Short mmCIF file of C-alpha atoms in Angstrom, two decimals:
data_model
loop_
_atom_site.label_atom_id
_atom_site.label_comp_id
_atom_site.label_asym_id
_atom_site.label_seq_id
_atom_site.Cartn_x
_atom_site.Cartn_y
_atom_site.Cartn_z
CA UNK A 7 8.51 19.41 15.55
CA UNK A 8 6.98 16.36 17.62
CA UNK A 9 9.09 13.26 17.90
CA UNK A 10 7.57 10.89 15.64
CA UNK A 11 8.20 13.62 12.88
CA UNK A 12 12.19 13.89 14.35
CA UNK A 13 11.73 10.26 14.22
CA UNK A 14 10.83 9.70 10.58
CA UNK A 15 12.78 12.10 9.33
CA UNK A 16 16.16 9.88 10.86
CA UNK A 17 14.32 6.63 9.40
CA UNK A 18 14.62 8.15 5.88
CA UNK A 19 18.09 9.69 6.33
CA UNK A 20 19.64 6.89 7.48
CA UNK A 21 19.59 3.69 9.79
CA UNK A 22 18.75 5.75 12.96
CA UNK A 23 15.76 3.49 15.29
CA UNK A 24 12.55 5.05 16.77
CA UNK A 25 12.96 4.76 20.29
CA UNK A 26 10.94 1.69 21.41
CA UNK A 27 13.33 -0.07 19.24
CA UNK A 28 16.29 1.23 20.90
CA UNK A 29 14.96 0.12 24.19
CA UNK A 30 14.58 -3.45 22.86
CA UNK A 31 18.13 -3.22 21.87
CA UNK A 32 19.72 -2.48 24.66
CA UNK A 33 17.06 -5.23 26.72
CA UNK A 34 18.36 -7.98 24.75
CA UNK A 35 22.28 -6.66 24.23
CA UNK A 36 21.56 -6.71 28.31
CA UNK A 37 20.46 -10.16 28.46
CA UNK A 38 23.52 -11.24 25.97
CA UNK A 39 25.84 -10.12 27.81
CA UNK A 40 24.74 -11.24 31.16
CA UNK A 41 23.57 -14.23 30.36
CA UNK A 42 25.55 -17.82 29.46
CA UNK A 43 26.45 -18.27 26.13
CA UNK A 44 23.52 -21.01 25.41
CA UNK A 45 20.59 -18.78 26.42
CA UNK A 46 17.96 -18.90 24.44
CA UNK A 47 15.83 -15.66 24.20
CA UNK A 48 12.87 -15.05 23.23
CA UNK A 49 11.67 -11.36 22.01
CA UNK A 50 7.73 -10.34 21.40
CA UNK A 51 6.67 -7.23 19.07
CA UNK A 52 3.49 -6.65 16.77
CA UNK A 53 3.50 -7.05 13.10
CA UNK A 54 4.35 -3.31 11.91
CA UNK A 55 6.79 -2.60 15.34
CA UNK A 56 9.50 -3.96 12.88
CA UNK A 57 11.13 -6.63 14.20
CA UNK A 58 13.09 -7.14 10.90
CA UNK A 59 14.74 -3.97 12.10
CA UNK A 60 15.59 -4.00 15.56
CA UNK A 61 17.22 -7.20 14.87
CA UNK A 62 19.41 -6.38 11.91
CA UNK A 63 20.98 -3.37 14.04
CA UNK A 64 21.63 -6.06 16.70
CA UNK A 65 23.48 -8.36 14.21
CA UNK A 66 25.58 -4.58 12.90
CA UNK A 67 26.13 -4.40 16.51
CA UNK A 68 27.41 -7.76 17.66
CA UNK A 69 29.17 -8.04 13.98
CA UNK A 70 31.19 -4.65 15.57
CA UNK A 71 32.12 -5.76 19.31
CA UNK A 72 32.22 -9.37 18.65
CA UNK A 73 34.75 -12.04 16.34
CA UNK A 74 31.71 -14.65 15.70
CA UNK A 75 29.87 -15.51 12.71
CA UNK A 76 25.73 -14.37 12.57
CA UNK A 77 23.15 -16.52 11.28
CA UNK A 78 19.81 -15.71 10.69
CA UNK A 79 16.76 -18.43 10.14
CA UNK A 80 13.96 -17.87 8.60
CA UNK A 81 10.77 -20.74 7.29
CA UNK A 82 9.92 -19.13 3.65
CA UNK A 83 12.31 -17.64 0.61
CA UNK A 84 10.63 -14.42 0.22
CA UNK A 85 11.33 -13.47 3.92
CA UNK A 86 14.55 -14.74 3.10
CA UNK A 87 15.46 -12.90 0.33
CA UNK A 88 13.80 -9.85 2.59
CA UNK A 89 15.76 -10.45 5.67
CA UNK A 90 19.18 -10.62 3.75
CA UNK A 91 18.16 -6.75 1.92
CA UNK A 92 17.39 -5.51 5.13
CA UNK A 93 20.73 -6.73 6.18
CA UNK A 94 22.48 -5.23 3.84
CA UNK A 95 20.87 -1.92 4.18
CA UNK A 96 22.46 -2.23 7.46
CA UNK A 97 25.65 -2.19 6.06
CA UNK A 98 25.30 -6.23 6.99
CA UNK A 99 27.52 -8.76 3.91
CA UNK A 100 25.00 -11.16 4.44
CA UNK A 101 25.26 -14.63 2.16
CA UNK A 102 21.72 -16.90 1.54
CA UNK A 103 22.17 -20.11 1.90
CA UNK A 104 19.94 -21.33 0.07
CA UNK A 105 19.61 -24.84 -2.12
CA UNK A 106 22.11 -23.90 -4.98
CA UNK A 107 23.87 -21.31 -2.83
CA UNK A 108 27.82 -21.76 -3.63
CA UNK A 109 28.94 -22.83 -0.58
CA UNK A 110 33.04 -22.60 -1.37
CA UNK A 111 33.31 -18.68 -0.60
CA UNK A 112 31.93 -19.42 2.76
CA UNK A 113 34.57 -17.92 4.79
CA UNK A 114 34.18 -13.85 2.42
CA UNK A 115 31.52 -14.12 5.40
CA UNK A 116 30.55 -13.17 8.91
CA UNK A 117 26.38 -13.61 8.17
CA UNK A 118 24.79 -15.72 6.97
CA UNK A 119 20.35 -16.54 6.11
CA UNK A 120 18.56 -19.33 5.99
CA UNK A 121 15.62 -21.06 5.48
CA UNK A 122 15.12 -24.12 8.11
CA UNK A 123 14.77 -27.11 5.53
CA UNK A 124 17.55 -26.17 3.55
CA UNK A 125 20.25 -25.38 6.35
CA UNK A 126 19.11 -28.75 8.02
CA UNK A 127 20.84 -30.33 4.83
CA UNK A 128 23.51 -28.10 4.37
CA UNK A 129 24.31 -29.19 8.17
CA UNK A 130 23.68 -33.02 7.69
CA UNK A 131 25.53 -32.93 4.98
CA UNK A 132 28.96 -30.93 6.97
CA UNK A 133 28.22 -28.33 3.75
CA UNK A 134 28.67 -25.11 6.44
CA UNK A 135 30.44 -24.75 8.53
CA UNK A 136 28.79 -23.76 12.00
CA UNK A 137 31.46 -23.83 14.63
CA UNK A 138 32.09 -20.12 14.43
CA UNK A 139 28.22 -19.05 15.04
CA UNK A 140 27.89 -16.53 18.24
CA UNK A 141 24.52 -15.61 17.48
CA UNK A 142 21.37 -17.20 16.15
CA UNK A 143 18.29 -15.32 15.67
CA UNK A 144 15.35 -17.58 14.18
CA UNK A 145 12.20 -14.75 12.35
CA UNK A 146 8.52 -16.54 13.34
CA UNK A 147 10.12 -18.17 16.14
CA UNK A 148 6.66 -19.40 17.05
CA UNK A 149 6.61 -22.31 14.35
CA UNK A 150 8.20 -25.28 15.25
CA UNK A 151 10.39 -26.53 12.31
CA UNK A 152 13.36 -24.24 13.55
CA UNK A 153 13.72 -27.05 16.78
CA UNK A 154 15.13 -29.75 15.24
CA UNK A 155 18.31 -27.44 14.28
CA UNK A 156 18.84 -26.30 17.80
CA UNK A 157 21.34 -29.73 18.51
CA UNK A 158 23.76 -28.09 16.32
CA UNK A 159 24.15 -24.51 18.47
CA UNK A 160 24.47 -26.17 21.85
CA UNK A 161 27.15 -23.23 22.04
CA UNK A 162 25.43 -19.90 20.39
CA UNK A 163 22.81 -17.34 21.48
CA UNK A 164 19.71 -18.31 20.24
CA UNK A 165 17.25 -15.23 19.74
CA UNK A 166 14.09 -16.12 19.04
CA UNK A 167 11.46 -13.15 17.24
CA UNK A 168 7.88 -13.39 17.06
CA UNK A 169 4.62 -11.20 17.02
CA UNK A 170 2.96 -13.99 18.82
CA UNK A 171 4.59 -16.02 21.88
CA UNK A 172 2.66 -19.15 21.15
CA UNK A 173 4.01 -22.59 20.03
CA UNK A 174 1.90 -22.95 17.04
CA UNK A 175 1.91 -26.90 17.70
CA UNK A 176 0.22 -27.07 21.61
CA UNK A 177 2.80 -30.25 22.03
CA UNK A 178 5.39 -28.17 21.86
CA UNK A 179 5.01 -25.00 24.43
CA UNK A 180 7.62 -22.40 23.54
CA UNK A 181 8.67 -22.39 27.38
CA UNK A 182 10.13 -25.64 26.56
CA UNK A 183 12.69 -23.94 23.97
CA UNK A 184 13.43 -20.56 25.39
CA UNK A 185 14.60 -19.37 28.68
CA UNK A 186 12.91 -15.85 29.09
CA UNK A 187 10.21 -14.05 27.16
CA UNK A 188 11.18 -9.97 26.24
CA UNK A 189 7.86 -8.01 25.50
CA UNK A 190 7.39 -5.50 23.61
CA UNK A 191 5.78 -2.41 22.89
CA UNK A 192 2.04 -3.62 22.89
CA UNK A 193 -0.31 -2.51 19.70
CA UNK A 194 -1.93 -0.54 21.62
CA UNK A 195 0.65 1.76 22.16
CA UNK A 196 1.56 1.65 18.81
CA UNK A 197 -1.86 2.55 17.68
CA UNK A 198 -1.05 5.68 20.19
CA UNK A 199 1.88 6.14 19.09
CA UNK A 200 1.18 6.58 15.09
CA UNK A 201 3.57 3.19 14.37
CA UNK A 202 0.57 1.98 13.50
CA UNK A 203 -3.23 2.25 12.08
CA UNK A 204 -6.27 1.27 14.23
CA UNK A 205 -8.51 -1.62 13.78
CA UNK A 206 -12.41 -0.83 12.75
CA UNK A 207 -13.30 -4.83 13.12
CA UNK A 208 -17.11 -6.14 12.17
CA UNK A 209 -17.84 -9.28 13.33
CA UNK A 210 -20.96 -11.04 11.52
CA UNK A 211 -21.99 -14.44 13.10
CA UNK A 212 -21.16 -17.53 11.50
CA UNK A 213 -22.51 -21.10 12.47
CA UNK A 214 -19.14 -22.89 12.47
CA UNK A 215 -20.13 -26.32 14.53
CA UNK A 216 -18.94 -28.07 11.25
CA UNK A 217 -16.17 -27.39 10.98
CA UNK A 218 -13.45 -30.15 11.70
CA UNK A 219 -10.45 -29.63 13.87
CA UNK A 220 -7.15 -31.17 12.05
CA UNK A 221 -4.30 -33.20 13.44
CA UNK A 222 -2.96 -29.64 13.28
CA UNK A 223 -5.47 -28.47 15.77
CA UNK A 224 -7.01 -25.86 13.39
CA UNK A 225 -9.47 -26.28 11.45
CA UNK A 226 -9.48 -28.62 8.53
CA UNK A 227 -9.15 -27.57 4.73
CA UNK A 228 -12.16 -29.82 3.22
CA UNK A 229 -14.65 -28.73 5.88
CA UNK A 230 -13.92 -24.89 5.76
CA UNK A 231 -13.84 -25.45 2.09
CA UNK A 232 -17.93 -27.26 2.51
CA UNK A 233 -18.93 -23.95 4.52
CA UNK A 234 -17.48 -21.13 2.87
CA UNK A 235 -18.03 -22.56 -0.85
CA UNK A 236 -21.96 -22.58 -0.15
CA UNK A 237 -24.04 -19.82 -1.54
CA UNK A 238 -25.06 -17.88 1.69
CA UNK A 239 -21.64 -17.56 2.79
CA UNK A 240 -20.44 -16.08 -0.55
CA UNK A 241 -23.61 -14.06 -0.57
CA UNK A 242 -22.87 -12.95 2.81
CA UNK A 243 -18.95 -12.22 2.12
CA UNK A 244 -19.64 -10.23 -0.90
CA UNK A 245 -22.79 -8.21 1.06
CA UNK A 246 -20.06 -7.65 3.73
CA UNK A 247 -17.58 -6.59 1.41
CA UNK A 248 -20.28 -4.12 -0.28
CA UNK A 249 -21.69 -2.78 3.46
CA UNK A 250 -17.64 -2.21 4.94
CA UNK A 251 -14.93 -2.31 2.10
CA UNK A 252 -16.09 -1.34 -1.29
CA UNK A 253 -14.13 0.92 -3.57
CA UNK A 254 -11.35 0.07 -1.22
CA UNK A 255 -8.25 -1.54 -1.48
CA UNK A 256 -9.20 -5.23 -0.09
CA UNK A 257 -6.90 -8.07 1.00
CA UNK A 258 -9.32 -11.70 1.54
CA UNK A 259 -7.72 -14.50 3.57
CA UNK A 260 -9.37 -17.94 2.58
CA UNK A 261 -9.04 -21.28 3.83
CA UNK A 262 -8.28 -23.65 0.78
CA UNK A 263 -7.15 -22.87 -3.02
CA UNK A 264 -11.28 -23.92 -3.81
CA UNK A 265 -12.30 -21.49 -1.12
CA UNK A 266 -10.05 -18.69 -2.82
CA UNK A 267 -11.53 -19.70 -6.54
CA UNK A 268 -14.96 -19.28 -5.83
CA UNK A 269 -14.23 -16.10 -4.16
CA UNK A 270 -13.12 -14.80 -7.08
CA UNK A 271 -15.49 -15.93 -9.49
CA UNK A 272 -17.94 -14.16 -7.04
CA UNK A 273 -16.31 -11.13 -7.19
CA UNK A 274 -15.80 -11.34 -10.58
CA UNK A 275 -19.11 -12.19 -11.44
CA UNK A 276 -20.54 -8.77 -9.60
CA UNK A 277 -18.21 -6.24 -11.79
CA UNK A 278 -15.42 -5.95 -9.08
CA UNK A 279 -11.57 -5.34 -10.07
CA UNK A 280 -10.24 -8.98 -8.29
CA UNK A 281 -6.96 -11.16 -8.67
CA UNK A 282 -6.31 -14.40 -6.56
CA UNK A 283 -3.30 -15.14 -5.92
CA UNK A 284 -2.12 -19.44 -4.74
CA UNK A 285 1.21 -21.34 -3.66
CA UNK A 286 0.91 -22.59 -7.56
CA UNK A 287 0.92 -19.26 -9.37
CA UNK A 288 4.46 -19.15 -10.38
CA UNK A 289 7.25 -16.58 -9.25
CA UNK A 290 6.38 -14.13 -12.58
CA UNK A 291 2.64 -14.63 -12.16
CA UNK A 292 3.03 -14.03 -8.63
CA UNK A 293 4.72 -11.11 -8.88
CA UNK A 294 2.48 -9.24 -11.74
CA UNK A 295 -0.74 -10.15 -9.31
CA UNK A 296 1.57 -8.55 -6.49
CA UNK A 297 2.30 -5.04 -9.16
CA UNK A 298 -1.61 -5.31 -10.06
CA UNK A 299 -2.57 -5.21 -6.63
CA UNK A 300 -0.52 -2.40 -5.58
CA UNK A 301 -1.19 -0.30 -8.32
CA UNK A 302 -5.13 -0.71 -8.25
CA UNK A 303 -6.82 1.87 -5.91
CA UNK A 304 -9.93 -0.80 -5.57
CA UNK A 305 -8.06 -4.09 -5.65
CA UNK A 306 -9.28 -7.10 -4.49
CA UNK A 307 -6.95 -9.93 -3.95
CA UNK A 308 -8.12 -13.49 -2.64
CA UNK A 309 -5.00 -15.63 -1.15
CA UNK A 310 -4.79 -18.55 0.88
CA UNK A 311 -2.17 -18.56 3.64
CA UNK A 312 0.64 -17.30 1.53
CA UNK A 313 0.31 -13.84 1.80
CA UNK A 314 0.56 -13.82 6.17
CA UNK A 315 3.54 -13.32 6.77
CA UNK A 316 6.59 -12.07 4.12
CA UNK A 317 4.23 -9.54 2.62
CA UNK A 318 3.88 -6.22 3.04
CA UNK A 319 1.68 -3.44 1.29
CA UNK A 320 0.84 -0.72 3.54
CA UNK A 321 -1.85 0.46 1.07
CA UNK A 322 -4.47 -2.20 2.43
CA UNK A 323 -7.35 -0.63 3.28
CA UNK A 324 -9.52 -3.87 4.31
CA UNK A 325 -8.92 -7.14 5.53
CA UNK A 326 -11.70 -9.53 4.85
CA UNK A 327 -11.03 -13.61 7.64
CA UNK A 328 -13.33 -15.63 5.17
CA UNK A 329 -12.40 -18.40 7.32
CA UNK A 330 -12.42 -19.06 10.41
CA UNK A 331 -8.92 -20.13 12.81
CA UNK A 332 -7.98 -22.07 16.08
CA UNK A 333 -4.82 -20.20 16.05
CA UNK A 334 -4.09 -16.69 17.77
CA UNK A 335 -1.65 -16.42 15.93
CA UNK A 336 -2.22 -16.43 12.82
CA UNK A 337 -5.38 -14.33 13.33
CA UNK A 338 -2.47 -11.59 14.12
CA UNK A 339 -0.87 -12.50 11.13
CA UNK A 340 -4.27 -11.87 8.94
CA UNK A 341 -5.02 -8.77 10.62
CA UNK A 342 -1.70 -7.85 10.66
CA UNK A 343 -1.67 -6.90 6.79
CA UNK A 344 -3.81 -4.02 6.90
CA UNK A 345 -1.98 -2.26 10.01
CA UNK A 346 0.97 -0.27 8.02
CA UNK A 347 0.65 3.27 8.67
CA UNK A 348 0.57 5.41 5.32
CA UNK A 349 0.70 9.63 5.28
CA UNK A 350 -3.46 9.56 4.91
CA UNK A 351 -4.21 6.13 6.19
CA UNK A 352 -4.60 5.39 10.73
CA UNK A 353 -7.24 3.22 10.25
CA UNK A 354 -8.57 0.17 8.18
CA UNK A 355 -11.35 -2.00 8.26
CA UNK A 356 -11.82 -5.86 9.13
CA UNK A 357 -14.23 -8.04 8.14
CA UNK A 358 -14.20 -11.37 10.58
CA UNK A 359 -16.49 -14.26 8.99
CA UNK A 360 -15.09 -16.46 11.16
CA UNK A 361 -16.31 -15.75 14.64
CA UNK A 362 -12.39 -15.03 15.12
CA UNK A 363 -13.20 -11.74 16.88
CA UNK A 364 -15.45 -13.59 19.62
CA UNK A 365 -12.88 -16.48 19.93
CA UNK A 366 -9.55 -14.50 20.83
CA UNK A 367 -11.38 -11.19 21.55
CA UNK A 368 -10.05 -7.34 19.57
CA UNK A 369 -7.14 -7.74 17.57
CA UNK A 370 -4.36 -5.55 20.16
CA UNK A 371 -6.55 -6.02 23.10
CA UNK A 372 -4.21 -6.41 26.39
CA UNK A 373 -3.08 -10.21 26.30
CA UNK A 374 -0.84 -10.97 29.22
CA UNK A 375 2.15 -12.30 27.01
CA UNK A 376 4.21 -13.29 29.63
CA UNK A 377 1.06 -15.49 30.83
CA UNK A 378 0.62 -17.89 27.84
CA UNK A 379 4.09 -17.76 27.48
CA UNK A 380 4.46 -19.52 30.64
CA UNK A 381 0.53 -21.58 30.53
CA UNK A 382 0.29 -21.48 27.00
CA UNK A 383 -2.42 -24.56 27.85
CA UNK A 384 -4.46 -22.55 30.34
CA UNK A 385 -4.71 -19.69 27.76
CA UNK A 386 -5.99 -22.57 25.06
CA UNK A 387 -8.11 -24.13 27.55
CA UNK A 388 -9.78 -20.88 28.36
CA UNK A 389 -10.72 -20.05 24.26
CA UNK A 390 -14.56 -20.49 24.05
CA UNK A 391 -15.64 -23.70 21.79
CA UNK A 392 -17.69 -22.91 18.81
CA UNK A 393 -20.75 -24.38 19.56
CA UNK A 394 -20.50 -22.12 23.18
CA UNK A 395 -19.25 -18.64 20.95
CA UNK A 396 -22.43 -19.41 18.89
CA UNK A 397 -24.74 -20.40 21.87
CA UNK A 398 -24.16 -16.80 22.98
CA UNK A 399 -24.32 -15.03 19.42
CA UNK A 400 -27.52 -12.99 18.90
CA UNK A 401 -28.57 -11.79 15.72
CA UNK A 402 -28.28 -8.55 14.46
CA UNK A 403 -29.80 -7.18 11.55
CA UNK A 404 -27.25 -5.68 8.51
CA UNK A 405 -28.02 -1.64 8.10
CA UNK A 406 -29.76 -1.35 4.91
CA UNK A 407 -32.16 -4.09 6.73
CA UNK A 408 -32.50 -2.63 9.34
CA UNK A 409 -33.83 0.46 7.53
CA UNK A 410 -36.20 -1.24 5.76
CA UNK A 411 -37.92 -1.98 9.53
CA UNK A 412 -37.46 1.20 10.96
CA UNK A 413 -41.21 1.64 12.05
CA UNK A 414 -40.51 -1.23 14.50
CA UNK A 415 -38.90 -0.26 17.58
CA UNK A 416 -38.29 -4.07 18.49
CA UNK A 417 -36.84 -6.48 15.99
CA UNK A 418 -35.53 -9.38 17.88
CA UNK A 419 -37.11 -12.15 19.26
CA UNK A 420 -35.32 -14.24 22.18
CA UNK A 421 -36.22 -17.77 20.84
CA UNK A 422 -34.76 -18.79 24.02
CA UNK A 423 -36.71 -16.78 26.73
CA UNK A 424 -39.58 -17.71 25.14
CA UNK A 425 -38.52 -21.26 24.97
CA UNK A 426 -37.99 -21.24 28.72
CA UNK A 427 -41.18 -19.30 29.27
CA UNK A 428 -43.23 -21.77 27.37
CA UNK A 429 -42.34 -24.52 28.88
CA UNK A 430 -42.36 -23.44 32.79
CA UNK A 431 -45.80 -22.83 31.06
CA UNK A 432 -46.32 -26.50 30.50
CA UNK A 433 -46.72 -25.31 27.01
CA UNK A 434 -45.89 -27.70 23.93
CA UNK A 435 -42.27 -26.19 22.40
CA UNK A 436 -44.11 -25.51 18.85
CA UNK A 437 -45.29 -22.34 20.32
CA UNK A 438 -42.35 -21.10 20.29
CA UNK A 439 -42.27 -21.15 16.84
CA UNK A 440 -45.27 -20.07 16.28
CA UNK A 441 -44.97 -16.73 18.39
CA UNK A 442 -41.91 -15.95 16.27
CA UNK A 443 -44.16 -16.01 13.10
CA UNK A 444 -46.48 -14.33 14.96
CA UNK A 445 -43.60 -11.24 15.41
CA UNK A 446 -42.02 -11.86 12.03
CA UNK A 447 -45.98 -11.15 10.80
CA UNK A 448 -45.87 -8.27 13.14
CA UNK A 449 -42.80 -6.27 11.96
CA UNK A 450 -43.45 -7.03 8.14
CA UNK A 451 -47.45 -5.42 8.51
CA UNK A 452 -45.33 -2.36 10.77
CA UNK A 453 -43.45 -1.23 8.00
CA UNK A 454 -45.87 -2.06 5.56
CA UNK A 455 -49.07 -0.57 3.25
CA UNK A 456 -50.46 -3.29 1.59
CA UNK A 457 -50.30 -7.29 1.77
CA UNK A 458 -47.50 -6.95 -0.63
CA UNK A 459 -45.13 -5.06 0.72
CA UNK A 460 -45.02 -6.99 4.32
CA UNK A 461 -44.77 -10.81 1.21
CA UNK A 462 -41.72 -8.67 0.33
CA UNK A 463 -39.74 -7.88 3.92
CA UNK A 464 -40.95 -11.65 5.03
CA UNK A 465 -38.73 -12.30 2.04
CA UNK A 466 -35.86 -10.14 3.84
CA UNK A 467 -35.84 -11.81 6.72
CA UNK A 468 -33.89 -15.29 5.86
CA UNK A 469 -30.90 -14.89 7.98
CA UNK A 470 -33.44 -14.18 11.08
CA UNK A 471 -35.25 -17.01 10.17
CA UNK A 472 -32.46 -19.33 10.03
CA UNK A 473 -31.05 -17.67 13.29
CA UNK A 474 -34.50 -18.40 14.83
CA UNK A 475 -34.50 -22.28 13.92
CA UNK A 476 -30.91 -22.64 14.71
CA UNK A 477 -31.55 -21.56 18.31
CA UNK A 478 -35.00 -23.15 18.68
CA UNK A 479 -32.98 -26.74 17.91
CA UNK A 480 -30.08 -25.83 19.98
CA UNK A 481 -33.49 -25.70 22.68
CA UNK A 482 -35.31 -29.11 22.00
CA UNK A 483 -32.18 -30.89 21.34
CA UNK A 484 -32.86 -32.31 17.74
CA UNK A 485 -30.50 -30.48 14.78
CA UNK A 486 -30.26 -33.13 12.64
CA UNK A 487 -29.05 -31.44 9.07
CA UNK A 488 -32.26 -32.61 7.27
CA UNK A 489 -34.97 -31.76 10.26
CA UNK A 490 -33.45 -27.62 9.96
CA UNK A 491 -33.63 -27.96 6.69
CA UNK A 492 -37.78 -28.75 7.05
CA UNK A 493 -38.22 -26.76 9.70
CA UNK A 494 -36.45 -23.39 7.96
CA UNK A 495 -38.73 -24.34 5.10
CA UNK A 496 -42.01 -24.43 6.78
CA UNK A 497 -41.43 -21.28 9.15
CA UNK A 498 -41.13 -19.43 5.56
CA UNK A 499 -44.36 -21.06 4.27
CA UNK A 500 -46.52 -20.48 7.30
CA UNK A 501 -45.00 -17.23 7.71
CA UNK A 502 -45.90 -16.12 4.48
CA UNK A 503 -49.50 -18.19 4.99
CA UNK A 504 -50.00 -16.21 7.82
CA UNK A 505 -49.05 -13.27 6.35
CA UNK A 506 -52.16 -13.75 4.31
CA UNK A 507 -54.43 -15.25 6.38
CA UNK A 508 -54.01 -12.07 9.04
CA UNK A 509 -52.71 -8.95 7.22
CA UNK A 510 -56.10 -6.90 7.41
CA UNK A 511 -56.48 -6.88 11.16
CA UNK A 512 -53.25 -6.69 11.96
CA UNK A 513 -52.82 -3.75 10.00
CA UNK A 514 -56.19 -2.26 11.97
CA UNK A 515 -54.38 -3.30 15.47
CA UNK A 516 -51.52 -1.05 14.64
CA UNK A 517 -53.05 1.67 13.23
CA UNK A 518 -56.18 2.08 14.03
CA UNK A 519 -57.44 1.71 10.72
CA UNK A 520 -57.92 -1.08 7.88
CA UNK A 521 -56.00 -1.07 4.92
CA UNK A 522 -57.05 0.54 1.67
CA UNK A 523 -57.74 -2.26 -0.83
#
């Protein structure tokens, strides 16, 4: 019997932990015993690695060996309830401190679970006695809302837990609030040892230079919705779904409720089983939607940020990032929703429509968390801008479209190289688009039996044409919206005209005989 099988059996029979979880607990308690009573320790473990299980066991052991109380803080009510339930499973009697809590019996409890804002109000109103709190545990510690409460616990050992030890506010680095970081198992290790599923990531290059970065350091909802609700992006989304995720249980993340509603309408009109979820749904509606999602094998659920934390549905097979983010934490959280492993699931699909893969690298890549913790700005400054990312893009035809051009060995045309060559030769930049049109006409003719076939293929080249125009306008440093749109339209007209005029000649040059009448 394998070690994994034994450990899974132990977990179903009681509350034994996996070996890596036991190792983490030993490290944390060693630090706890050796450090000052007001020490701030941060523990990192990937989503799906069992952070709640680990700190629940820590609470159980702490209460068993110390005559002090424990407080667990979360930032959302769903996490509050989940944490309370997990602590109960570990035999820890606990009390949830929410807005409706009756605190008259607080002396009967040694463990409290509270949301940060509610706790702040209770402490400011002097409604909760915290004089005997020896250990404070902070779930999702990268959120900065917790730091305002640190002043209340100047003599408590604080343990923060997170999957990504990078502050949600670049102006408030975690190193300023925590003395030390302990790094847990890597995503790669958890995958290799069959604790997490492997992500197969497919990235579709998207032009993001229209997006605006807000005061929080991430893209604004307004600019995101302007981009992701347009017809081209919605078409790209559903095409990506049909290429990679059709029939799979799919979770779609958006930046903005309006975008999610557009996504819902798009999939519903296409005949797919889809539901939309956001913060405006009632508890009853949310419960019904999540129940439907769980029980429907090919369900599609489109949402905003509500399901990035506190949501666990192992049957998810496909994650679609229908948004861009500058937050490494959010990137990992979204993908992590699909990483739960099942008996018949050891991998899942990720569709990236926000250039996030190019920005942050593959999910599970070897990140130096200690370095990021110590020097977050150094890491953040090294992330490529959207313009730099897009300059490195190379258009690749989707597989089904490439099949339409299977007789052509080379369908890629390097606009930048052609531009540089033409300038060095003293030619006008206009020859770049002329040569690009000739290339498009050639591959359309090469894969056609007559002119009408070629014109039909030309209509399928929209994304490639848009990409070439984008590259061209960057080369000539002229890219006003109206000019770019005019170029795209003009290119299509000239391509069709060139095919009509030169099809017979190109066909004969390729095949050695003229096309049939």
